[in-house]
JSON list of C-alpha atoms in Angstrom, two decimals:
[
{"chain": "T", "resi": 15, "resn": "MET", "atom": "CA", "xyz": [43.16, -109.16, 172.02]},
{"chain": "T", "resi": 16, "resn": "ARG", "atom": "CA", "xyz": [40.19, -106.97, 170.82]},
{"chain": "T", "resi": 17, "resn": "LYS", "atom": "CA", "xyz": [37.67, -109.11, 172.72]},
{"chain": "T", "resi": 18, "resn": "ASN", "atom": "CA", "xyz": [39.74, -108.81, 175.85]},
{"chain": "T", "resi": 19, "resn": "LYS", "atom": "CA", "xyz": [39.87, -105.00, 175.47]},
{"chain": "T", "resi": 20, "resn": "TYR", "atom": "CA", "xyz": [35.98, -105.09, 174.95]},
{"chain": "T", "resi": 21, "resn": "LYS", "atom": "CA", "xyz": [35.42, -106.85, 178.24]},
{"chain": "T", "resi": 22, "resn": "GLU", "atom": "CA", "xyz": [37.95, -104.74, 179.95]},
{"chain": "T", "resi": 23, "resn": "ILE", "atom": "CA", "xyz": [35.92, -101.60, 179.04]},
{"chain": "T", "resi": 24, "resn": "ILE", "atom": "CA", "xyz": [32.67, -103.18, 180.22]},
{"chain": "T", "resi": 25, "resn": "ASN", "atom": "CA", "xyz": [34.23, -104.20, 183.54]},
{"chain": "T", "resi": 26, "resn": "SER", "atom": "CA", "xyz": [35.46, -100.60, 184.15]},
{"chain": "T", "resi": 27, "resn": "MET", "atom": "CA", "xyz": [32.06, -99.01, 183.62]},
{"chain": "T", "resi": 28, "resn": "THR", "atom": "CA", "xyz": [30.01, -97.62, 186.48]},
{"chain": "T", "resi": 29, "resn": "ASP", "atom": "CA", "xyz": [26.34, -98.23, 187.10]},
{"chain": "T", "resi": 30, "resn": "ASN", "atom": "CA", "xyz": [25.24, -94.87, 185.54]},
{"chain": "T", "resi": 31, "resn": "GLU", "atom": "CA", "xyz": [27.44, -95.37, 182.52]},
{"chain": "T", "resi": 32, "resn": "ILE", "atom": "CA", "xyz": [26.01, -98.82, 181.90]},
{"chain": "T", "resi": 33, "resn": "ARG", "atom": "CA", "xyz": [22.42, -97.56, 182.13]},
{"chain": "T", "resi": 34, "resn": "SER", "atom": "CA", "xyz": [23.16, -94.76, 179.84]},
{"chain": "T", "resi": 35, "resn": "PHE", "atom": "CA", "xyz": [24.84, -97.11, 177.35]},
{"chain": "T", "resi": 36, "resn": "CYS", "atom": "CA", "xyz": [21.84, -99.43, 177.47]},
{"chain": "T", "resi": 37, "resn": "ASN", "atom": "CA", "xyz": [19.48, -96.46, 176.77]},
{"chain": "T", "resi": 38, "resn": "GLN", "atom": "CA", "xyz": [21.40, -95.62, 173.62]},
{"chain": "T", "resi": 39, "resn": "LEU", "atom": "CA", "xyz": [21.58, -99.19, 172.48]},
{"chain": "T", "resi": 40, "resn": "CYS", "atom": "CA", "xyz": [17.76, -99.40, 172.68]},
{"chain": "T", "resi": 41, "resn": "ARG", "atom": "CA", "xyz": [17.37, -96.25, 170.69]},
{"chain": "T", "resi": 42, "resn": "SER", "atom": "CA", "xyz": [19.75, -97.53, 168.00]},
{"chain": "T", "resi": 43, "resn": "ILE", "atom": "CA", "xyz": [17.64, -100.71, 167.64]},
{"chain": "T", "resi": 44, "resn": "SER", "atom": "CA", "xyz": [14.45, -98.63, 167.43]},
{"chain": "T", "resi": 45, "resn": "LEU", "atom": "CA", "xyz": [16.06, -96.44, 164.67]},
{"chain": "T", "resi": 46, "resn": "ARG", "atom": "CA", "xyz": [17.12, -99.52, 162.73]},
{"chain": "T", "resi": 47, "resn": "TYR", "atom": "CA", "xyz": [13.48, -100.76, 162.61]},
{"chain": "T", "resi": 48, "resn": "ALA", "atom": "CA", "xyz": [12.39, -97.34, 161.32]},
{"chain": "T", "resi": 49, "resn": "SER", "atom": "CA", "xyz": [15.15, -97.18, 158.74]},
{"chain": "T", "resi": 50, "resn": "HIS", "atom": "CA", "xyz": [14.27, -100.65, 157.56]},
{"chain": "T", "resi": 51, "resn": "LEU", "atom": "CA", "xyz": [10.56, -99.69, 157.24]},
{"chain": "T", "resi": 52, "resn": "ILE", "atom": "CA", "xyz": [11.31, -96.52, 155.40]},
{"chain": "T", "resi": 53, "resn": "LYS", "atom": "CA", "xyz": [13.25, -98.44, 152.75]},
{"chain": "T", "resi": 54, "resn": "ASN", "atom": "CA", "xyz": [10.27, -100.90, 152.12]},
{"chain": "T", "resi": 55, "resn": "ASP", "atom": "CA", "xyz": [7.21, -100.23, 150.04]},
{"chain": "T", "resi": 56, "resn": "LYS", "atom": "CA", "xyz": [4.62, -100.73, 152.85]},
{"chain": "T", "resi": 57, "resn": "HIS", "atom": "CA", "xyz": [5.46, -102.98, 155.84]},
{"chain": "T", "resi": 58, "resn": "GLY", "atom": "CA", "xyz": [8.73, -103.75, 157.63]},
{"chain": "T", "resi": 59, "resn": "GLY", "atom": "CA", "xyz": [10.16, -107.23, 157.29]},
{"chain": "T", "resi": 60, "resn": "ILE", "atom": "CA", "xyz": [11.37, -107.61, 160.90]},
{"chain": "T", "resi": 61, "resn": "ALA", "atom": "CA", "xyz": [8.93, -108.85, 163.35]},
{"chain": "T", "resi": 62, "resn": "GLN", "atom": "CA", "xyz": [8.12, -107.19, 166.70]},
{"chain": "T", "resi": 63, "resn": "MET", "atom": "CA", "xyz": [10.14, -108.40, 169.61]},
{"chain": "T", "resi": 64, "resn": "ARG", "atom": "CA", "xyz": [8.55, -109.61, 172.82]},
{"chain": "T", "resi": 65, "resn": "SER", "atom": "CA", "xyz": [9.95, -109.01, 176.25]},
{"chain": "T", "resi": 66, "resn": "ASP", "atom": "CA", "xyz": [10.73, -112.76, 176.60]},
{"chain": "T", "resi": 67, "resn": "GLN", "atom": "CA", "xyz": [12.69, -112.77, 173.45]},
{"chain": "T", "resi": 68, "resn": "LEU", "atom": "CA", "xyz": [15.53, -110.34, 173.98]},
{"chain": "T", "resi": 69, "resn": "PHE", "atom": "CA", "xyz": [18.37, -112.71, 174.28]},
{"chain": "T", "resi": 70, "resn": "ILE", "atom": "CA", "xyz": [16.88, -116.26, 174.26]},
{"chain": "T", "resi": 71, "resn": "ASP", "atom": "CA", "xyz": [13.51, -117.02, 172.69]},
{"chain": "T", "resi": 72, "resn": "PHE", "atom": "CA", "xyz": [11.57, -118.17, 175.75]},
{"chain": "T", "resi": 73, "resn": "TYR", "atom": "CA", "xyz": [8.27, -117.65, 173.95]},
{"chain": "T", "resi": 74, "resn": "THR", "atom": "CA", "xyz": [8.50, -120.00, 171.03]},
{"chain": "T", "resi": 75, "resn": "ILE", "atom": "CA", "xyz": [11.53, -122.18, 171.52]},
{"chain": "T", "resi": 76, "resn": "TYR", "atom": "CA", "xyz": [12.39, -122.58, 175.17]},
{"chain": "T", "resi": 77, "resn": "ARG", "atom": "CA", "xyz": [9.05, -122.47, 176.95]},
{"chain": "T", "resi": 78, "resn": "CYS", "atom": "CA", "xyz": [10.28, -125.03, 179.49]},
{"chain": "T", "resi": 79, "resn": "TYR", "atom": "CA", "xyz": [12.35, -122.43, 181.17]},
{"chain": "T", "resi": 80, "resn": "HIS", "atom": "CA", "xyz": [9.33, -120.75, 182.88]},
{"chain": "T", "resi": 81, "resn": "PHE", "atom": "CA", "xyz": [10.58, -117.38, 182.13]},
{"chain": "T", "resi": 82, "resn": "TYR", "atom": "CA", "xyz": [7.75, -115.40, 183.60]},
{"chain": "T", "resi": 83, "resn": "GLU", "atom": "CA", "xyz": [7.70, -117.32, 186.89]},
{"chain": "T", "resi": 84, "resn": "LEU", "atom": "CA", "xyz": [11.33, -116.40, 187.29]},
{"chain": "T", "resi": 85, "resn": "SER", "atom": "CA", "xyz": [11.14, -112.70, 186.18]},
{"chain": "T", "resi": 86, "resn": "LYS", "atom": "CA", "xyz": [8.01, -111.51, 188.10]},
{"chain": "T", "resi": 87, "resn": "SER", "atom": "CA", "xyz": [8.42, -107.99, 189.32]},
{"chain": "T", "resi": 88, "resn": "SER", "atom": "CA", "xyz": [6.26, -105.12, 190.62]},
{"chain": "T", "resi": 89, "resn": "ILE", "atom": "CA", "xyz": [6.72, -101.46, 190.34]},
{"chain": "T", "resi": 90, "resn": "SER", "atom": "CA", "xyz": [4.91, -98.21, 191.14]},
{"chain": "T", "resi": 91, "resn": "GLU", "atom": "CA", "xyz": [3.47, -96.28, 188.28]},
{"chain": "T", "resi": 92, "resn": "HIS", "atom": "CA", "xyz": [5.88, -93.78, 186.94]},
{"chain": "T", "resi": 93, "resn": "ASP", "atom": "CA", "xyz": [6.49, -91.43, 183.99]},
{"chain": "T", "resi": 94, "resn": "VAL", "atom": "CA", "xyz": [8.91, -92.41, 181.19]},
{"chain": "T", "resi": 95, "resn": "ASP", "atom": "CA", "xyz": [10.57, -89.53, 179.46]},
{"chain": "T", "resi": 96, "resn": "LEU", "atom": "CA", "xyz": [10.59, -90.12, 175.76]},
{"chain": "T", "resi": 97, "resn": "SER", "atom": "CA", "xyz": [13.48, -87.78, 175.13]},
{"chain": "T", "resi": 98, "resn": "SER", "atom": "CA", "xyz": [16.09, -89.71, 177.09]},
{"chain": "T", "resi": 99, "resn": "SER", "atom": "CA", "xyz": [14.84, -93.20, 178.22]},
{"chain": "T", "resi": 100, "resn": "GLY", "atom": "CA", "xyz": [15.94, -96.41, 176.46]},
{"chain": "T", "resi": 101, "resn": "ILE", "atom": "CA", "xyz": [12.80, -97.57, 174.62]},
{"chain": "T", "resi": 102, "resn": "LEU", "atom": "CA", "xyz": [12.44, -100.48, 172.28]},
{"chain": "T", "resi": 103, "resn": "THR", "atom": "CA", "xyz": [9.96, -99.73, 169.69]},
{"chain": "T", "resi": 104, "resn": "PHE", "atom": "CA", "xyz": [9.04, -101.76, 166.56]},
{"chain": "T", "resi": 105, "resn": "VAL", "atom": "CA", "xyz": [7.40, -99.70, 163.77]},
{"chain": "T", "resi": 106, "resn": "TRP", "atom": "CA", "xyz": [6.01, -101.90, 161.16]},
{"chain": "T", "resi": 107, "resn": "ASP", "atom": "CA", "xyz": [3.51, -99.93, 159.01]},
{"chain": "T", "resi": 108, "resn": "LYS", "atom": "CA", "xyz": [4.97, -97.35, 156.69]},
{"chain": "T", "resi": 109, "resn": "GLU", "atom": "CA", "xyz": [1.65, -95.39, 156.33]},
{"chain": "T", "resi": 110, "resn": "ARG", "atom": "CA", "xyz": [1.20, -95.22, 160.08]},
{"chain": "T", "resi": 111, "resn": "LEU", "atom": "CA", "xyz": [4.81, -93.97, 160.46]},
{"chain": "T", "resi": 112, "resn": "GLU", "atom": "CA", "xyz": [4.38, -91.38, 157.67]},
{"chain": "T", "resi": 113, "resn": "GLY", "atom": "CA", "xyz": [1.12, -90.25, 159.36]},
{"chain": "T", "resi": 114, "resn": "ARG", "atom": "CA", "xyz": [2.98, -89.52, 162.64]},
{"chain": "T", "resi": 115, "resn": "PHE", "atom": "CA", "xyz": [5.49, -87.31, 160.75]},
{"chain": "T", "resi": 116, "resn": "ILE", "atom": "CA", "xyz": [2.65, -85.41, 158.92]},
{"chain": "T", "resi": 117, "resn": "ASP", "atom": "CA", "xyz": [1.00, -84.73, 162.26]},
{"chain": "T", "resi": 118, "resn": "GLY", "atom": "CA", "xyz": [4.32, -83.46, 163.71]},
{"chain": "T", "resi": 119, "resn": "ARG", "atom": "CA", "xyz": [4.66, -80.80, 161.02]},
{"chain": "T", "resi": 120, "resn": "LYS", "atom": "CA", "xyz": [1.47, -79.19, 161.84]},
{"chain": "T", "resi": 121, "resn": "ASP", "atom": "CA", "xyz": [1.49, -75.84, 163.67]},
{"chain": "T", "resi": 122, "resn": "GLY", "atom": "CA", "xyz": [0.98, -76.26, 167.34]},
{"chain": "T", "resi": 123, "resn": "PHE", "atom": "CA", "xyz": [1.70, -79.92, 167.39]},
{"chain": "T", "resi": 124, "resn": "LYS", "atom": "CA", "xyz": [2.27, -81.47, 170.83]},
{"chain": "T", "resi": 125, "resn": "TRP", "atom": "CA", "xyz": [2.85, -85.08, 171.36]},
{"chain": "T", "resi": 126, "resn": "LYS", "atom": "CA", "xyz": [0.22, -86.53, 173.81]},
{"chain": "T", "resi": 127, "resn": "TYR", "atom": "CA", "xyz": [0.17, -89.67, 175.82]},
{"chain": "T", "resi": 128, "resn": "ASP", "atom": "CA", "xyz": [-2.77, -91.96, 175.07]},
{"chain": "T", "resi": 129, "resn": "SER", "atom": "CA", "xyz": [-3.76, -94.11, 178.13]},
{"chain": "T", "resi": 130, "resn": "LEU", "atom": "CA", "xyz": [-5.84, -96.47, 175.91]},
{"chain": "T", "resi": 131, "resn": "ASN", "atom": "CA", "xyz": [-3.14, -97.25, 173.40]},
{"chain": "T", "resi": 132, "resn": "HIS", "atom": "CA", "xyz": [0.28, -96.48, 174.74]},
{"chain": "T", "resi": 133, "resn": "TYR", "atom": "CA", "xyz": [1.86, -99.19, 176.81]},
{"chain": "T", "resi": 134, "resn": "VAL", "atom": "CA", "xyz": [5.46, -100.08, 177.81]},
{"chain": "T", "resi": 135, "resn": "THR", "atom": "CA", "xyz": [7.05, -102.60, 180.20]},
{"chain": "T", "resi": 136, "resn": "LEU", "atom": "CA", "xyz": [10.05, -101.84, 182.31]},
{"chain": "T", "resi": 137, "resn": "ILE", "atom": "CA", "xyz": [12.94, -104.33, 181.95]},
{"chain": "T", "resi": 138, "resn": "LYS", "atom": "CA", "xyz": [15.06, -104.67, 184.98]},
{"chain": "T", "resi": 139, "resn": "PRO", "atom": "CA", "xyz": [17.96, -104.53, 185.92]},
{"chain": "T", "resi": 140, "resn": "PHE", "atom": "CA", "xyz": [18.67, -102.46, 182.82]},
{"chain": "T", "resi": 141, "resn": "ASN", "atom": "CA", "xyz": [15.82, -100.02, 183.48]},
{"chain": "T", "resi": 142, "resn": "ILE", "atom": "CA", "xyz": [15.02, -99.90, 179.72]},
{"chain": "T", "resi": 143, "resn": "TYR", "atom": "CA", "xyz": [11.47, -100.17, 178.29]},
{"chain": "T", "resi": 144, "resn": "ILE", "atom": "CA", "xyz": [9.87, -102.27, 175.60]},
{"chain": "T", "resi": 145, "resn": "VAL", "atom": "CA", "xyz": [6.67, -101.07, 173.89]},
{"chain": "T", "resi": 146, "resn": "THR", "atom": "CA", "xyz": [3.68, -103.41, 173.89]},
{"chain": "T", "resi": 147, "resn": "GLY", "atom": "CA", "xyz": [1.23, -100.91, 172.42]},
{"chain": "T", "resi": 148, "resn": "GLY", "atom": "CA", "xyz": [1.58, -97.73, 170.41]},
{"chain": "T", "resi": 149, "resn": "ASN", "atom": "CA", "xyz": [4.81, -98.36, 168.49]},
{"chain": "T", "resi": 150, "resn": "HIS", "atom": "CA", "xyz": [4.50, -95.75, 165.82]},
{"chain": "T", "resi": 151, "resn": "SER", "atom": "CA", "xyz": [3.32, -92.92, 168.03]},
{"chain": "T", "resi": 152, "resn": "ILE", "atom": "CA", "xyz": [5.87, -93.72, 170.81]},
{"chain": "T", "resi": 153, "resn": "PHE", "atom": "CA", "xyz": [8.70, -93.92, 168.13]},
{"chain": "T", "resi": 154, "resn": "TYR", "atom": "CA", "xyz": [7.70, -90.44, 166.95]},
{"chain": "T", "resi": 155, "resn": "GLY", "atom": "CA", "xyz": [7.64, -89.08, 170.44]},
{"chain": "T", "resi": 156, "resn": "MET", "atom": "CA", "xyz": [11.20, -90.42, 170.81]},
{"chain": "T", "resi": 157, "resn": "PHE", "atom": "CA", "xyz": [12.16, -88.78, 167.56]},
{"chain": "T", "resi": 158, "resn": "TYR", "atom": "CA", "xyz": [10.46, -85.53, 168.42]},
{"chain": "T", "resi": 159, "resn": "SER", "atom": "CA", "xyz": [12.06, -85.73, 171.90]},
{"chain": "T", "resi": 160, "resn": "SER", "atom": "CA", "xyz": [8.87, -84.69, 173.56]},
{"chain": "T", "resi": 161, "resn": "GLY", "atom": "CA", "xyz": [6.36, -86.16, 175.99]},
{"chain": "T", "resi": 162, "resn": "SER", "atom": "CA", "xyz": [6.22, -88.94, 178.52]},
{"chain": "T", "resi": 163, "resn": "ILE", "atom": "CA", "xyz": [4.11, -92.12, 178.97]},
{"chain": "T", "resi": 164, "resn": "LYS", "atom": "CA", "xyz": [3.12, -93.99, 182.07]},
{"chain": "T", "resi": 165, "resn": "CYS", "atom": "CA", "xyz": [4.56, -97.45, 183.01]},
{"chain": "T", "resi": 166, "resn": "ASN", "atom": "CA", "xyz": [3.05, -99.69, 185.68]},
{"chain": "T", "resi": 167, "resn": "ASN", "atom": "CA", "xyz": [4.42, -103.12, 184.45]},
{"chain": "T", "resi": 168, "resn": "ALA", "atom": "CA", "xyz": [7.80, -104.73, 184.81]},
{"chain": "T", "resi": 169, "resn": "ILE", "atom": "CA", "xyz": [9.79, -107.88, 184.28]},
{"chain": "T", "resi": 170, "resn": "ASP", "atom": "CA", "xyz": [13.19, -108.67, 185.82]},
{"chain": "T", "resi": 171, "resn": "TYR", "atom": "CA", "xyz": [15.85, -110.40, 183.83]},
{"chain": "T", "resi": 172, "resn": "THR", "atom": "CA", "xyz": [18.20, -110.78, 186.84]},
{"chain": "T", "resi": 173, "resn": "ASN", "atom": "CA", "xyz": [17.67, -114.48, 187.36]},
{"chain": "T", "resi": 174, "resn": "MET", "atom": "CA", "xyz": [18.14, -115.08, 183.59]},
{"chain": "T", "resi": 175, "resn": "LEU", "atom": "CA", "xyz": [21.39, -113.04, 183.64]},
{"chain": "T", "resi": 176, "resn": "LYS", "atom": "CA", "xyz": [22.76, -115.08, 186.52]},
{"chain": "T", "resi": 177, "resn": "HIS", "atom": "CA", "xyz": [21.72, -118.47, 184.98]},
{"chain": "T", "resi": 178, "resn": "PHE", "atom": "CA", "xyz": [23.29, -118.05, 181.64]},
{"chain": "T", "resi": 179, "resn": "ASN", "atom": "CA", "xyz": [26.65, -117.18, 180.13]},
{"chain": "T", "resi": 180, "resn": "LEU", "atom": "CA", "xyz": [27.27, -116.00, 176.49]},
{"chain": "T", "resi": 181, "resn": "THR", "atom": "CA", "xyz": [29.69, -117.51, 174.05]},
{"chain": "T", "resi": 182, "resn": "GLU", "atom": "CA", "xyz": [30.22, -116.40, 170.44]},
{"chain": "T", "resi": 183, "resn": "LYS", "atom": "CA", "xyz": [27.74, -118.94, 169.12]},
{"chain": "T", "resi": 184, "resn": "TYR", "atom": "CA", "xyz": [25.22, -119.57, 171.94]},
{"chain": "T", "resi": 185, "resn": "PHE", "atom": "CA", "xyz": [24.27, -119.36, 175.63]},
{"chain": "T", "resi": 186, "resn": "ILE", "atom": "CA", "xyz": [25.23, -121.98, 178.23]},
{"chain": "T", "resi": 187, "resn": "ASP", "atom": "CA", "xyz": [23.28, -122.42, 181.40]},
{"chain": "T", "resi": 188, "resn": "LEU", "atom": "CA", "xyz": [24.84, -123.29, 184.81]},
{"chain": "T", "resi": 189, "resn": "LYS", "atom": "CA", "xyz": [24.31, -127.05, 184.06]},
{"chain": "T", "resi": 190, "resn": "GLY", "atom": "CA", "xyz": [26.19, -126.77, 180.73]},
{"chain": "T", "resi": 191, "resn": "LYS", "atom": "CA", "xyz": [23.05, -126.95, 178.46]},
{"chain": "T", "resi": 192, "resn": "LYS", "atom": "CA", "xyz": [23.32, -124.84, 175.26]},
{"chain": "T", "resi": 193, "resn": "TYR", "atom": "CA", "xyz": [20.65, -122.49, 174.04]},
{"chain": "T", "resi": 194, "resn": "LYS", "atom": "CA", "xyz": [20.41, -120.65, 170.72]},
{"chain": "T", "resi": 195, "resn": "LYS", "atom": "CA", "xyz": [20.53, -117.01, 170.59]},
{"chain": "T", "resi": 196, "resn": "SER", "atom": "CA", "xyz": [17.18, -115.34, 169.76]},
{"chain": "T", "resi": 197, "resn": "VAL", "atom": "CA", "xyz": [16.62, -114.30, 166.11]},
{"chain": "T", "resi": 198, "resn": "PHE", "atom": "CA", "xyz": [16.42, -110.76, 167.46]},
{"chain": "T", "resi": 199, "resn": "MET", "atom": "CA", "xyz": [19.90, -111.00, 168.93]},
{"chain": "T", "resi": 200, "resn": "GLU", "atom": "CA", "xyz": [21.23, -112.32, 165.63]},
{"chain": "T", "resi": 201, "resn": "ILE", "atom": "CA", "xyz": [19.69, -109.28, 163.89]},
{"chain": "T", "resi": 202, "resn": "HIS", "atom": "CA", "xyz": [20.70, -106.76, 166.62]},
{"chain": "T", "resi": 203, "resn": "PRO", "atom": "CA", "xyz": [24.29, -107.18, 167.80]},
{"chain": "T", "resi": 204, "resn": "GLU", "atom": "CA", "xyz": [23.54, -104.51, 170.39]},
{"chain": "T", "resi": 205, "resn": "LEU", "atom": "CA", "xyz": [21.71, -107.07, 172.40]},
{"chain": "T", "resi": 206, "resn": "GLU", "atom": "CA", "xyz": [24.97, -109.03, 172.95]},
{"chain": "T", "resi": 207, "resn": "THR", "atom": "CA", "xyz": [26.53, -106.00, 174.44]},
{"chain": "T", "resi": 208, "resn": "MET", "atom": "CA", "xyz": [23.44, -105.29, 176.57]},
{"chain": "T", "resi": 209, "resn": "PHE", "atom": "CA", "xyz": [23.52, -108.89, 177.99]},
{"chain": "T", "resi": 210, "resn": "LEU", "atom": "CA", "xyz": [27.11, -108.40, 179.11]},
{"chain": "T", "resi": 211, "resn": "LEU", "atom": "CA", "xyz": [26.31, -105.02, 180.58]},
{"chain": "T", "resi": 212, "resn": "GLY", "atom": "CA", "xyz": [23.39, -106.57, 182.47]},
{"chain": "T", "resi": 213, "resn": "LYS", "atom": "CA", "xyz": [25.75, -109.12, 184.14]},
{"chain": "T", "resi": 214, "resn": "LYS", "atom": "CA", "xyz": [28.07, -106.30, 185.10]},
{"chain": "T", "resi": 215, "resn": "LEU", "atom": "CA", "xyz": [25.07, -104.29, 186.58]},
{"chain": "T", "resi": 216, "resn": "ILE", "atom": "CA", "xyz": [24.28, -107.24, 188.84]},
{"chain": "T", "resi": 217, "resn": "GLU", "atom": "CA", "xyz": [27.92, -107.61, 189.87]},
{"chain": "T", "resi": 218, "resn": "ILE", "atom": "CA", "xyz": [28.02, -103.95, 190.83]},
{"chain": "T", "resi": 219, "resn": "ASN", "atom": "CA", "xyz": [24.80, -103.90, 192.69]},
{"chain": "T", "resi": 220, "resn": "GLU", "atom": "CA", "xyz": [25.48, -107.06, 194.62]},
{"chain": "T", "resi": 221, "resn": "SER", "atom": "CA", "xyz": [28.99, -106.20, 195.59]}
]
């Protein structure tokens, strides 16, 4: 009964509601990484997630899927607002994170974009972002709710979302083949919700 209600809520959501929900799910995951790091002596115990490992690990386990060939996408360079965008960051060094907080307490502090070190990739159709460079600094920009970064790279999960369905234990492709959930999905249950929201996004935009 509870699962049916859960799907019912997702099916009733609008495009804007889904995108807003996905943004908050990303920020929840980013905060979990930071919280885990703060509780450890020096380094976080959770590895950084790649853009091809959100739901199924196409990087180390299922390389035969040709993920990048099926997810190519191009975009115009645009600004990403750190105060409101859904950004997946993966802080891993406690001293670096503490250093960002120390800098932020200084008089006149203003978060600045660093074109040499700050990189993010847009993930369609969710329109969320994953950090590929500058995790600690970008996380603090999100925490501080200030600044923006440039994005000129994207991948599109639309084909993957169409090709797979999610069960309680694994994914099933259109031919009935089973795929394990990525370790990141096992750690972050928000990703299961995001997958279902992504399928609903496609349904809305193609109707």
